Amino acid sequence: MRKRVMRMMGRAGALALLGMILAGPTNRLWALGEKSQEGFLRMRTVIFYDTQFSGRKFKVGDDMTVTGKFQLLPIWPKEIAFSGISWLNFFVPGPQFLREGTWINNRFMSCSELLELGGTYEYKTIAKARYPGHWPVGIMLSMKDAGPLIGPSIYVDVEGSHEGFTNPIKTLLGNTVNLENYGQSRMLMWTLVTTLIGVAWLGFWVGRPFTSRLGVVAAGRAKELISGADKTVAVVFALGTIGLIVVANVMTASQFPHTIPIQETIIRNAPLPPEPSRVEAKVLDATYDVPSRTLAFRVEVHNTGDRPLVLKEFTTANVRFLNEQVPGNTWNPDFPEVYGGAMKITPSEPVAPGETKVLEVVLASAEWENQRLTMYHETTNRFGGLLFFSDPTGARSIIAVADQLVIPRFGVTQM
Amino acid sequence: MQYSQVDAEAKAVARKFDVVVLLSTFLALIAGFHVHQMLVAGDWSFWVDWKDRNWWPIVAPIMEITFPAAVQAVLWTRFRMPIGATLCCLGLLFGEWMNRYINFNGWTHYPLNFVFPETFIPAAVVLDIVLMLTGNWIVTALVGGELWGWLFYPTNWVMIAPFHLPVEYQGSLMSVADVINYMYVRTSTPEYLRIVETGTMRSFAGGVTGVAAFFSAFVSVCMYVPWWLMGAHFFGSTKFFKTYESASTEVKHA
């Protein structure tokens, strides 16, 4: 008895839980899933930088602007196909924002674009808040055959109500339509009409005894089950249905004489012209110390400019490490990326014009583990990212680290 | 108790049993056919910007004549009921609308004009009627299968025509469907993933829809045959049941 009561209570609880999940509000999302991608994929394909979101609090109807740059690293992992056919996505859990437009290198992205390996691109996306809630939003480059390559993201709060929200656009025929419900009543009416034909046909037959027909058919008397009148009704149904479709199409053709097919093409988009670089840099070796969660690498730097240079930042997989010994180079909580921590650079003095020296860069951070960037678990133990050098005027030189092997140090002797 | 009273009660019980059988079949078809449809032609059904004039009228009818053919085989050969295709397609439409209204619209806020499903019901009624009038599944495959393919696009064009109006959006030519796709963000389906017409049938002087419908009708005929046979000889088969005579004495006594 007790078991039965417990079982019943368990079932009731499960049902209540299911009901709460189904009926619960859908205006909050707690996770994005970007860390589910492998570390090498995030570190060695596309690096986003200079990303800025225009705010974190909006009202329904407000515009949000996202700007930034990304580089397709010059040595693409062999394990991931590079097709170049790309679509700069704005990710959000459903259309809680409307993408009004995305521009890559000042060119409107109306369709997928062919981007170049090693190229740097500048983008802008404008999105309009549509539904109230607490939403994760971000930038993502989807590439054909390679899949989604995720950029920085933030959580935004949208206040207000969706009620009364409209999305008008003007067609080339001169009329303005509201995309929130355009064509909906026509679609519903036609669905209803055609469904009623089916329901009427079904009703005509299921109004008769059903299972007993099995015996009549088995007894070889199937012909008795369909009469001449049934056949007449069937002919009327068939001709009526086909006639209705013909008439509806004639009416549709007169209502919409100018239509175009779905537009599909690919546009080539050339990368930004290369910025003048004042530095040559090459990573010599790299290790990852597992117990202290530290990536360390040596980089040979040659200053080809006429001003001293410092290494200000290393960015990879939306994690930024800053050289905080440089005045003003500190973390700003408004940055959409993850703060990896401080970079330790030895020697810390700037690289003088014409000088060549080897810098040892130490990046000790729990984020290697938090962001699942510890590559010794993966089949390809290489890292990539962007090194940002700067001279006293603030002019940047960006060097891509695209394919550097990492040796893990486990810190214990294993038997 | 009068004989007529017993007869009336028997009829009432039989009718209730009919309802149970038909309702269970309908629910099973909603589940089975809807899952099948989502797996093999889902995106063309989900999104208005996938409803093109080339791939959609090819893929959807070919993939969706399957269940109607099999169910027709069972209901026709065993019950002489010409409702197999209509029952399937009503079930499919019901399942699709539940999905689009609750999941796509209710949970994730896609507008219904972006995610409404296609309808096969007129073609299904015609397919059932062809079977009923000819009484022959091969003729139904040939004539009904052709009509199935040919009727699909005109049936649905009535709903999708407004979404093919031209728009100049940010200096680009797009259809209304393209703009809806662009604005109502679909993160997991970037634009290049759409399987829509890319201008590869220009040798037919732009007559894409007719060629697509012709091909679709031809393959629908071909698809009808194996699915009818599967329905007639597997789903509708009673060979797995033992006859009363072959049952053991113990079973008979029980």
XYZ file of C-alpha atoms in Angstrom:
669
model
C 0.000 0.000 0.000
C 2.756 2.370 1.033
C 4.694 1.526 -2.093
C 1.661 2.279 -4.179
C 1.160 5.640 -2.520
C 4.857 6.455 -3.012
C 4.667 5.448 -6.651
C 1.602 7.594 -7.174
C 3.248 10.543 -5.450
C 6.350 10.052 -7.589
C 4.273 10.057 -10.746
C 2.336 13.110 -9.631
C 5.618 14.888 -8.840
C 7.071 14.005 -12.227
C 3.934 15.236 -13.940
C 3.985 18.464 -11.962
C 7.656 18.976 -12.852
C 6.950 18.353 -16.515
C 4.014 20.746 -16.344
C 6.175 23.434 -14.755
C 8.846 22.982 -17.414
C 6.285 23.192 -20.203
C 4.402 26.116 -18.734
C 7.458 27.928 -17.418
C 8.605 31.274 -18.782
C 10.930 31.111 -21.764
C 12.591 34.453 -21.244
C 15.863 33.248 -19.743
C 18.690 31.037 -20.870
C 21.531 30.027 -18.626
C 24.107 28.522 -20.945
C 25.435 28.993 -24.429
C 27.520 25.903 -25.035
C 30.509 27.549 -26.690
C 32.894 25.639 -24.439
C 31.637 22.374 -25.891
C 33.811 22.985 -28.950
C 37.326 21.606 -28.913
C 40.120 23.922 -27.825
C 42.134 23.654 -31.021
C 39.056 24.557 -33.043
C 38.456 27.715 -31.055
C 42.130 28.737 -30.861
C 43.292 28.101 -34.403
C 40.498 29.072 -36.769
C 38.926 32.483 -36.244
C 40.035 35.011 -33.656
C 37.640 37.848 -32.887
C 38.957 41.090 -31.428
C 37.964 44.716 -30.793
C 34.424 43.464 -30.202
C 32.042 46.016 -28.743
C 28.384 45.759 -27.846
C 26.554 49.069 -27.652
C 24.935 48.230 -24.331
C 23.552 45.613 -22.002
C 20.118 47.013 -21.219
C 17.524 47.674 -23.880
C 13.832 48.255 -24.319
C 11.760 46.387 -26.900
C 12.293 48.263 -30.174
C 15.791 49.562 -29.284
C 18.717 48.954 -31.601
C 21.856 47.189 -30.424
C 25.052 47.582 -32.434
C 27.891 45.090 -32.359
C 31.192 45.976 -33.986
C 34.577 44.337 -34.187
C 37.105 42.507 -36.297
C 38.063 38.926 -36.900
C 40.968 37.191 -38.525
C 40.885 33.822 -40.250
C 44.204 32.455 -39.036
C 46.649 31.784 -41.878
C 47.412 28.167 -40.960
C 44.011 26.538 -40.741
C 43.850 23.203 -38.855
C 44.048 20.292 -41.244
C 41.268 18.572 -39.320
C 38.743 21.276 -40.229
C 37.692 21.974 -43.784
C 38.239 25.500 -45.050
C 35.717 26.431 -47.694
C 35.715 30.178 -47.098
C 31.919 30.263 -47.683
C 30.825 32.068 -44.566
C 27.849 33.631 -42.867
C 28.502 36.015 -40.009
C 25.845 34.955 -37.592
C 24.320 36.874 -34.769
C 23.496 34.309 -32.179
C 20.564 34.588 -29.845
C 18.171 31.914 -28.554
C 15.446 32.406 -31.147
C 14.443 35.711 -32.719
C 14.396 37.700 -29.496
C 16.321 40.286 -31.527
C 15.741 41.091 -35.173
C 18.897 41.323 -37.246
C 18.428 44.499 -39.232
C 21.730 44.128 -40.986
C 25.277 42.849 -40.916
C 28.046 44.597 -42.801
C 31.454 43.052 -43.445
C 34.097 45.548 -44.525
C 31.277 48.066 -44.967
C 29.454 45.809 -47.413
C 25.954 44.594 -46.566
C 25.933 40.821 -46.069
C 22.750 39.802 -47.880
C 23.945 36.264 -48.565
C 26.854 34.013 -47.720
C 30.252 35.473 -48.502
C 33.516 33.975 -49.691
C 36.211 34.988 -47.221
C 39.952 34.477 -47.560
C 42.340 32.473 -45.440
C 44.567 34.784 -43.429
C 42.250 37.730 -44.059
C 41.164 40.269 -41.480
C 37.594 41.567 -41.658
C 35.739 44.340 -39.913
C 32.053 43.901 -39.185
C 29.012 45.660 -37.827
C 25.690 44.113 -36.877
C 22.584 46.058 -35.910
C 19.838 44.148 -34.119
C 16.511 45.354 -32.758
C 15.224 44.077 -29.408
C 11.971 42.166 -30.014
C 11.067 40.199 -26.895
C 11.658 41.087 -23.249
C 13.964 38.809 -21.266
C 17.524 38.051 -20.188
C 19.244 36.870 -23.362
C 22.715 35.759 -24.339
C 23.721 37.391 -27.605
C 26.932 37.194 -29.561
C 28.802 36.947 -32.803
C 29.608 33.728 -34.574
C 31.143 32.941 -37.925
C 29.498 29.961 -39.589
C 31.608 28.451 -42.320
C 30.437 25.824 -44.765
C 32.048 22.449 -43.991
C 33.736 23.877 -40.879
C 30.636 24.681 -38.833
C 30.032 27.386 -36.248
C 33.075 29.294 -34.949
C 32.001 31.229 -31.913
C 32.912 34.794 -31.061
C 32.406 36.895 -27.944
C 29.007 37.034 -26.291
C 27.289 38.883 -23.482
C 24.002 38.713 -21.610
C 21.578 41.536 -22.233
C 18.358 42.517 -20.517
C 15.416 43.595 -22.609
C 12.526 45.347 -20.915
C 9.065 46.185 -22.140
C 6.425 44.188 -23.935
C 6.231 42.524 -27.308
C 2.608 43.541 -27.640
C 2.153 46.007 -30.465
C 5.607 45.297 -31.893
C 5.660 45.689 -35.662
C 8.295 45.104 -38.302
C 7.288 47.012 -41.423
C 9.155 46.737 -44.715
C 8.323 48.168 -48.110
C 8.163 45.847 -51.098
C 9.285 46.834 -54.573
C 5.610 46.994 -55.538
C 5.174 49.928 -53.204
C 3.155 48.373 -50.389
C 4.375 48.227 -46.798
C 3.909 44.936 -44.954
C 4.373 43.959 -41.314
C 6.636 40.913 -41.222
C 5.347 39.934 -37.791
C 2.163 38.556 -39.354
C 2.284 39.224 -43.091
C 0.486 36.521 -45.111
C -0.648 34.778 -41.935
C -4.417 35.071 -42.311
C -4.221 33.970 -45.952
C -2.112 30.974 -44.966
C -4.486 30.060 -42.126
C -7.555 30.364 -44.327
C -6.146 28.149 -47.080
C -4.927 25.592 -44.557
C -8.400 25.541 -43.040
C -10.173 25.175 -46.389
C -7.964 22.330 -47.586
C -8.128 20.633 -44.204
C -11.911 20.750 -44.290
C -11.840 18.843 -47.586
C -9.822 16.123 -45.892
C -12.023 16.103 -42.813
C -15.152 15.863 -44.975
C -13.705 12.952 -46.961
C -12.646 11.213 -43.776
C -16.009 11.875 -42.143
C -17.791 10.415 -45.157
C -16.070 7.089 -44.499
C -15.505 6.821 -40.780
C -19.180 7.485 -40.162
C -19.671 3.854 -41.181
C -18.767 0.752 -39.194
C -15.021 0.244 -39.472
C -13.592 -2.857 -37.824
C -16.467 -5.070 -38.948
C -15.390 -4.422 -42.542
C -12.355 -6.582 -41.853
C -14.598 -9.625 -41.680
C -16.592 -8.661 -44.760
C -13.383 -8.244 -46.783
C -11.979 -11.523 -45.401
C -15.189 -13.244 -46.472
C -14.561 -12.117 -50.057
C -17.454 -9.628 -50.102
C -15.362 -6.474 -50.404
C -17.326 -5.227 -53.406
C -20.402 -4.816 -51.219
C -18.624 -2.159 -49.173
C -18.436 0.484 -51.897
C -21.562 1.544 -53.722
C -22.138 3.426 -56.948
C -23.212 6.456 -54.934
C -19.891 6.347 -53.096
C -18.109 6.480 -56.424
C -20.188 9.446 -57.532
C -19.335 11.297 -54.334
C -15.670 10.433 -54.849
C -15.663 11.850 -58.366
C -17.271 15.048 -57.072
C -14.629 15.281 -54.315
C -11.737 14.716 -56.731
C -12.935 17.137 -59.386
C -13.974 19.679 -56.773
C -10.572 19.522 -55.066
C -8.609 19.870 -58.289
C -10.962 22.612 -59.482
C -10.516 24.517 -56.219
C -6.729 24.398 -56.576
C -6.927 25.636 -60.160
C -9.248 28.513 -59.238
C -7.120 29.438 -56.207
C -3.996 29.517 -58.366
C -5.641 31.699 -60.974
C -6.698 34.115 -58.218
C -3.220 34.026 -56.682
C -1.620 34.803 -60.038
C -3.850 37.847 -60.424
C -3.222 38.996 -56.844
C 0.563 38.521 -57.035
C 1.617 39.022 -60.651
C 5.196 39.969 -59.739
C 7.054 37.419 -57.662
C 10.689 36.388 -57.524
C 12.322 33.120 -56.458
C 14.252 32.727 -53.211
C 17.522 34.602 -53.715
C 20.663 32.522 -53.373
C 24.202 33.470 -54.257
C 27.689 33.849 -52.819
C 29.592 37.119 -52.856
C 33.366 37.355 -52.564
C 34.496 39.808 -49.935
C 38.150 40.867 -50.030
C 39.899 41.230 -46.668
C 41.043 44.549 -45.255
C 44.361 45.730 -46.690
C 47.195 44.523 -44.436
C 48.173 47.056 -41.799
C 51.797 48.167 -41.832
C 53.626 45.881 -39.439
C 56.535 47.072 -37.395
C 57.457 43.725 -35.998
C 58.345 40.184 -36.967
C 57.629 37.528 -34.370
C 57.949 33.788 -34.278
C 57.057 31.453 -31.451
C 59.997 29.134 -30.756
C 58.466 26.653 -28.312
C 55.592 26.289 -25.866
C 54.732 24.236 -22.809
C 51.591 23.795 -20.760
C 52.130 23.067 -17.086
C 49.141 21.066 -15.962
C 49.312 21.508 -12.131
C 49.749 25.290 -12.313
C 47.511 25.720 -15.407
C 50.163 27.772 -17.149
C 50.870 28.186 -20.823
C 54.408 29.443 -21.401
C 56.051 30.162 -24.696
C 59.176 31.831 -26.060
C 58.783 34.247 -28.909
C 61.566 35.732 -30.991
C 60.721 39.343 -31.760
C 62.428 41.612 -34.289
C 61.439 45.271 -34.227
C 61.474 46.509 -37.833
C 60.050 49.942 -36.985
C 61.567 53.108 -35.602
C 59.861 53.081 -32.203
C 60.165 50.719 -29.223
C 57.531 48.010 -29.014
C 55.861 46.186 -26.162
C 53.738 43.054 -26.223
C 50.431 44.255 -24.791
C 48.053 41.378 -25.239
C 47.476 37.799 -26.278
C 43.959 36.830 -27.393
C 42.698 33.373 -28.195
C 39.299 31.680 -28.197
C 37.638 34.831 -26.819
C 39.992 34.862 -23.806
C 42.238 37.901 -23.384
C 45.519 38.086 -21.454
C 46.840 41.595 -20.826
C 50.325 42.854 -20.085
C 49.329 44.964 -17.107
C 52.826 46.410 -16.740
C 51.909 48.683 -19.650
C 50.215 51.780 -18.168
C 46.460 51.833 -18.784
C 46.415 48.331 -20.173
C 44.009 46.912 -17.619
C 40.851 44.875 -17.766
C 37.560 46.652 -18.354
C 34.461 44.763 -17.142
C 32.607 45.936 -20.260
C 34.843 43.821 -22.463
C 32.717 40.997 -23.871
C 35.580 38.508 -23.817
C 36.731 36.385 -20.890
C 39.534 37.845 -18.787
C 42.376 35.339 -18.761
C 44.588 37.316 -16.385
C 47.898 39.091 -16.515
C 50.677 38.195 -18.945
C 54.137 37.879 -17.441
C 56.819 38.842 -19.943
C 60.532 38.386 -19.404
C 62.441 40.548 -20.086
C 59.828 43.198 -19.532
C 61.645 46.056 -21.282
C 60.358 47.174 -24.699
C 62.006 45.820 -27.835
C 64.102 48.653 -29.236
C 63.976 49.621 -32.927
C 66.057 47.178 -34.946
C 66.540 44.899 -31.952
C 65.895 41.158 -31.995
C 65.248 39.403 -28.735
C 63.523 36.430 -27.280
C 60.637 37.067 -24.899
C 59.347 34.486 -22.489
C 55.593 34.821 -22.085
C 53.876 33.161 -19.143
C 50.084 32.927 -18.998
C 49.035 31.392 -15.696
C 45.251 31.188 -15.553
C 42.441 28.972 -14.383
C 40.667 29.923 -17.581
C 42.707 27.340 -19.490
C 40.689 24.761 -17.575
C 37.453 26.740 -17.224
C 37.267 27.386 -20.936
C 38.361 23.843 -21.784
C 41.427 25.003 -23.670
C 43.790 22.355 -22.286
C 44.806 20.737 -25.500
C 46.647 17.762 -24.058
C 43.248 16.007 -23.994
C 42.885 16.444 -27.718
C 44.384 14.757 -30.735
C 46.086 17.913 -31.898
C 48.142 19.640 -29.264
C 48.734 23.034 -30.863
C 47.620 26.499 -29.966
C 46.963 29.706 -31.837
C 45.892 33.256 -31.216
C 46.860 36.848 -31.816
C 49.782 38.745 -30.283
C 49.232 42.503 -30.043
C 52.350 44.667 -30.052
C 52.145 48.387 -29.504
C 54.478 51.368 -29.785
C 54.346 54.471 -27.537
C 51.902 56.203 -29.941
C 49.447 53.325 -29.555
C 49.951 52.001 -33.098
C 49.287 48.265 -33.108
C 51.038 45.440 -34.917
C 49.149 42.163 -34.822
C 50.926 38.832 -35.277
C 49.008 35.583 -35.693
C 50.234 32.476 -33.897
C 48.557 29.850 -35.941
C 50.011 26.455 -35.335
C 52.394 26.179 -32.403
C 53.004 22.759 -30.846
C 52.535 22.622 -27.054
C 54.363 20.144 -24.803
C 52.387 19.339 -21.645
C 54.186 19.141 -18.282
C 52.309 16.915 -15.864
C 54.469 17.612 -12.836
C 54.470 14.062 -11.478
C 56.344 10.919 -12.326
C 53.973 8.272 -13.525
C 54.721 4.589 -13.272
C -33.703 -9.286 -23.089
C -34.939 -8.713 -26.592
C -32.787 -9.749 -29.538
C -32.963 -6.215 -30.967
C -31.665 -4.840 -27.664
C -28.658 -7.164 -27.781
C -28.072 -6.208 -31.372
C -28.160 -2.500 -30.537
C -25.726 -2.989 -27.657
C -23.402 -4.995 -29.873
C -23.466 -2.225 -32.454
C -22.735 0.396 -29.808
C -19.784 -1.612 -28.483
C -18.525 -2.176 -32.024
C -18.743 1.560 -32.675
C -16.805 2.351 -29.523
C -14.212 -0.174 -30.584
C -14.075 1.511 -34.006
C -13.392 4.846 -32.342
C -10.610 3.353 -30.218
C -8.978 1.707 -33.236
C -9.258 4.769 -35.460
C -8.080 7.181 -32.785
C -5.112 4.975 -31.851
C -4.187 4.648 -35.505
C -4.465 8.387 -35.965
C -2.223 9.094 -32.968
C 0.333 6.509 -34.075
C 0.377 8.035 -37.553
C 0.850 11.539 -36.181
C 3.916 10.359 -34.292
C 5.410 8.113 -36.946
C 4.721 10.215 -40.011
C 5.700 13.460 -38.341
C 9.047 12.102 -37.161
C 9.680 10.666 -40.624
C 8.798 13.969 -42.245
C 11.005 16.006 -39.910
C 13.958 13.708 -40.539
C 13.759 13.565 -44.319
C 12.273 16.911 -45.340
C 12.036 18.906 -42.126
C 13.694 22.195 -43.033
C 11.614 22.652 -46.191
C 8.569 22.342 -44.004
C 9.836 24.414 -41.076
C 10.933 27.587 -42.826
C 9.279 29.786 -45.424
C 12.625 30.674 -47.011
C 13.287 26.980 -47.810
C 10.030 26.715 -49.729
C 11.614 27.268 -53.129
C 10.416 26.216 -56.570
C 13.098 23.595 -57.192
C 14.032 21.381 -54.237
C 10.932 21.715 -52.091
C 8.493 20.374 -54.738
C 10.935 17.521 -55.372
C 11.874 16.462 -51.874
C 8.597 16.925 -50.011
C 6.227 14.870 -52.222
C 8.755 12.097 -52.799
C 9.459 11.690 -49.116
C 5.866 12.042 -48.029
C 4.089 9.647 -50.345
C 5.637 6.871 -48.279
C 3.338 6.565 -45.272
C 0.167 7.294 -47.284
C 1.009 4.421 -49.665
C 1.644 1.971 -46.826
C -1.447 2.965 -44.856
C -3.565 2.886 -47.998
C -2.384 -0.684 -48.556
C -3.557 -1.765 -45.102
C -6.840 0.112 -45.046
C -7.755 -0.792 -48.619
C -6.795 -4.445 -48.735
C -8.108 -5.248 -45.243
C -10.994 -2.811 -44.745
C -11.866 -1.442 -48.209
C -11.522 2.021 -46.737
C -10.167 4.608 -49.212
C -8.905 6.948 -46.512
C -5.289 5.887 -45.928
C -3.581 8.891 -47.483
C -6.063 11.405 -46.052
C -5.761 9.955 -42.564
C -1.965 10.127 -42.773
C -1.841 13.659 -44.077
C -4.375 14.974 -41.584
C -2.288 13.395 -38.842
C 0.870 14.908 -40.245
C -0.690 18.354 -40.481
C -2.021 18.109 -36.929
C 1.406 17.085 -35.613
C 3.129 19.823 -37.579
C 0.787 22.500 -36.319
C 1.199 21.377 -32.719
C 4.961 21.575 -33.180
C 4.973 24.930 -34.937
C 2.474 26.569 -32.638
C 3.840 25.319 -29.320
C 7.565 24.950 -29.991
C 8.466 27.324 -32.762
C 5.994 30.086 -31.964
C 5.193 29.627 -28.275
C 8.624 28.783 -26.914
C 11.064 30.482 -29.264
C 8.867 33.259 -30.678
C 9.255 32.612 -34.390
C 6.291 34.229 -36.131
C 3.827 31.724 -37.594
C 4.246 33.163 -41.074
C 7.887 31.986 -40.943
C 7.245 28.433 -39.753
C 3.866 27.314 -41.089
C 3.782 23.820 -42.628
C 2.849 22.792 -46.132
C -0.357 20.866 -46.793
C -0.740 17.575 -48.643
C -4.413 17.077 -47.929
C -5.885 17.853 -51.381
C -3.330 15.540 -53.014
C -4.075 12.884 -50.394
C -7.832 13.008 -51.034
C -7.172 12.653 -54.759
C -4.783 9.748 -54.127
C -7.426 7.973 -52.052
C -10.070 8.556 -54.696
C -7.862 7.214 -57.481
C -7.385 4.019 -55.472
C -11.086 3.778 -54.754
C -12.189 4.320 -58.345
C -9.603 2.046 -59.943
C -9.328 -0.523 -57.175
C -5.834 -1.208 -58.425
C -2.694 -0.195 -56.605
C -0.490 -0.201 -59.703
C -2.825 2.192 -61.508
C -2.962 4.227 -58.300
C 0.827 4.371 -58.270
C 0.923 5.503 -61.889
C -1.976 7.961 -61.887
C -2.238 8.863 -58.216
C 1.532 9.151 -57.820
C 1.697 11.520 -60.776
C -1.145 13.641 -59.432
C 0.505 13.642 -56.000
C 3.654 15.207 -57.435
C 1.873 17.626 -59.756
C -0.633 18.903 -57.208
C 1.848 19.665 -54.448
C 3.273 22.991 -55.591
C 0.020 24.590 -56.838
C -1.695 23.546 -53.609
C 0.897 25.352 -51.540
C 1.675 28.243 -53.878
C -1.580 29.846 -52.744
C -0.015 30.237 -49.275
C 3.567 31.080 -50.195
C 3.035 33.488 -53.102
C 2.947 36.575 -50.810
C 6.377 35.628 -49.492
C 7.872 35.830 -52.978
C 7.205 39.515 -53.453
C 10.401 41.410 -54.273
C 11.982 43.705 -51.715
C 14.963 46.009 -51.919
C 16.547 45.572 -48.537
C 19.710 47.504 -47.639
C 20.449 47.792 -51.356
C 20.020 44.079 -52.098
C 17.228 42.334 -53.974
C 15.521 39.818 -51.706
C 12.165 38.110 -51.539
C 9.979 38.711 -48.491
C 10.883 35.153 -47.394
C 14.603 35.998 -47.624
C 14.105 39.095 -45.491
C 12.164 37.110 -42.882
C 14.994 34.580 -42.774
C 17.527 37.381 -42.464
C 15.807 39.251 -39.672
C 14.331 36.445 -37.563
C 17.649 34.954 -36.544
C 18.019 31.212 -37.003
C 21.410 30.686 -35.436
C 21.815 27.015 -36.208
C 20.961 27.315 -39.883
C 23.259 29.764 -41.645
C 22.193 30.967 -45.050
C 24.512 28.681 -47.019
C 22.918 25.594 -45.476
C 19.645 26.223 -47.285
C 19.053 23.665 -50.003
C 17.222 25.853 -52.478
C 17.413 26.561 -56.174
C 20.794 27.897 -57.273
C 20.108 28.401 -60.958
C 21.359 25.004 -62.092
C 18.309 24.248 -64.270
C 18.723 27.098 -66.716
C 18.820 24.743 -69.693
C 15.072 24.450 -69.180
C 14.685 28.153 -69.969
C 13.831 28.987 -66.396
C 10.942 26.530 -66.230
C 12.155 25.135 -62.977
C 8.841 24.409 -61.276
C 7.432 22.305 -64.102
C 10.581 20.223 -64.400
C 10.724 19.790 -60.634
C 7.056 18.749 -60.498
C 7.532 16.306 -63.368
C 10.531 14.705 -61.714
C 8.806 14.708 -58.348
C 5.725 13.019 -59.820
C 7.862 10.378 -61.546
C 9.796 9.527 -58.391
C 6.582 9.615 -56.334
C 5.268 6.858 -58.605
C 8.423 4.872 -57.943
C 8.257 5.494 -54.201
C 4.630 4.468 -53.992
C 5.360 0.900 -55.107
C 7.746 -0.297 -52.372
C 5.760 1.442 -49.647
C 2.497 -0.086 -50.852
C 4.146 -3.507 -50.904
C 5.536 -2.957 -47.435
C 2.109 -1.949 -46.196
C 0.272 -4.787 -47.871
C 2.688 -7.593 -47.087
C 4.165 -6.508 -43.783
C 2.039 -4.007 -41.848
C -1.222 -5.458 -43.140
C -0.126 -9.054 -42.919
C -1.867 -11.453 -40.540
C 0.521 -14.319 -41.168
C 2.100 -13.743 -37.772
C -1.127 -14.789 -36.057
C -2.011 -18.453 -35.601
C -5.421 -19.635 -36.691
C -7.854 -21.058 -34.148
C -7.471 -24.519 -35.619
C -3.712 -24.518 -35.188
C -3.895 -23.495 -31.531
C -3.083 -26.095 -28.898
C -5.852 -27.823 -26.979
C -4.885 -26.031 -23.758
C -5.227 -22.664 -25.435
C -8.567 -23.638 -26.910
C -9.849 -24.723 -23.493
C -8.541 -21.578 -21.854
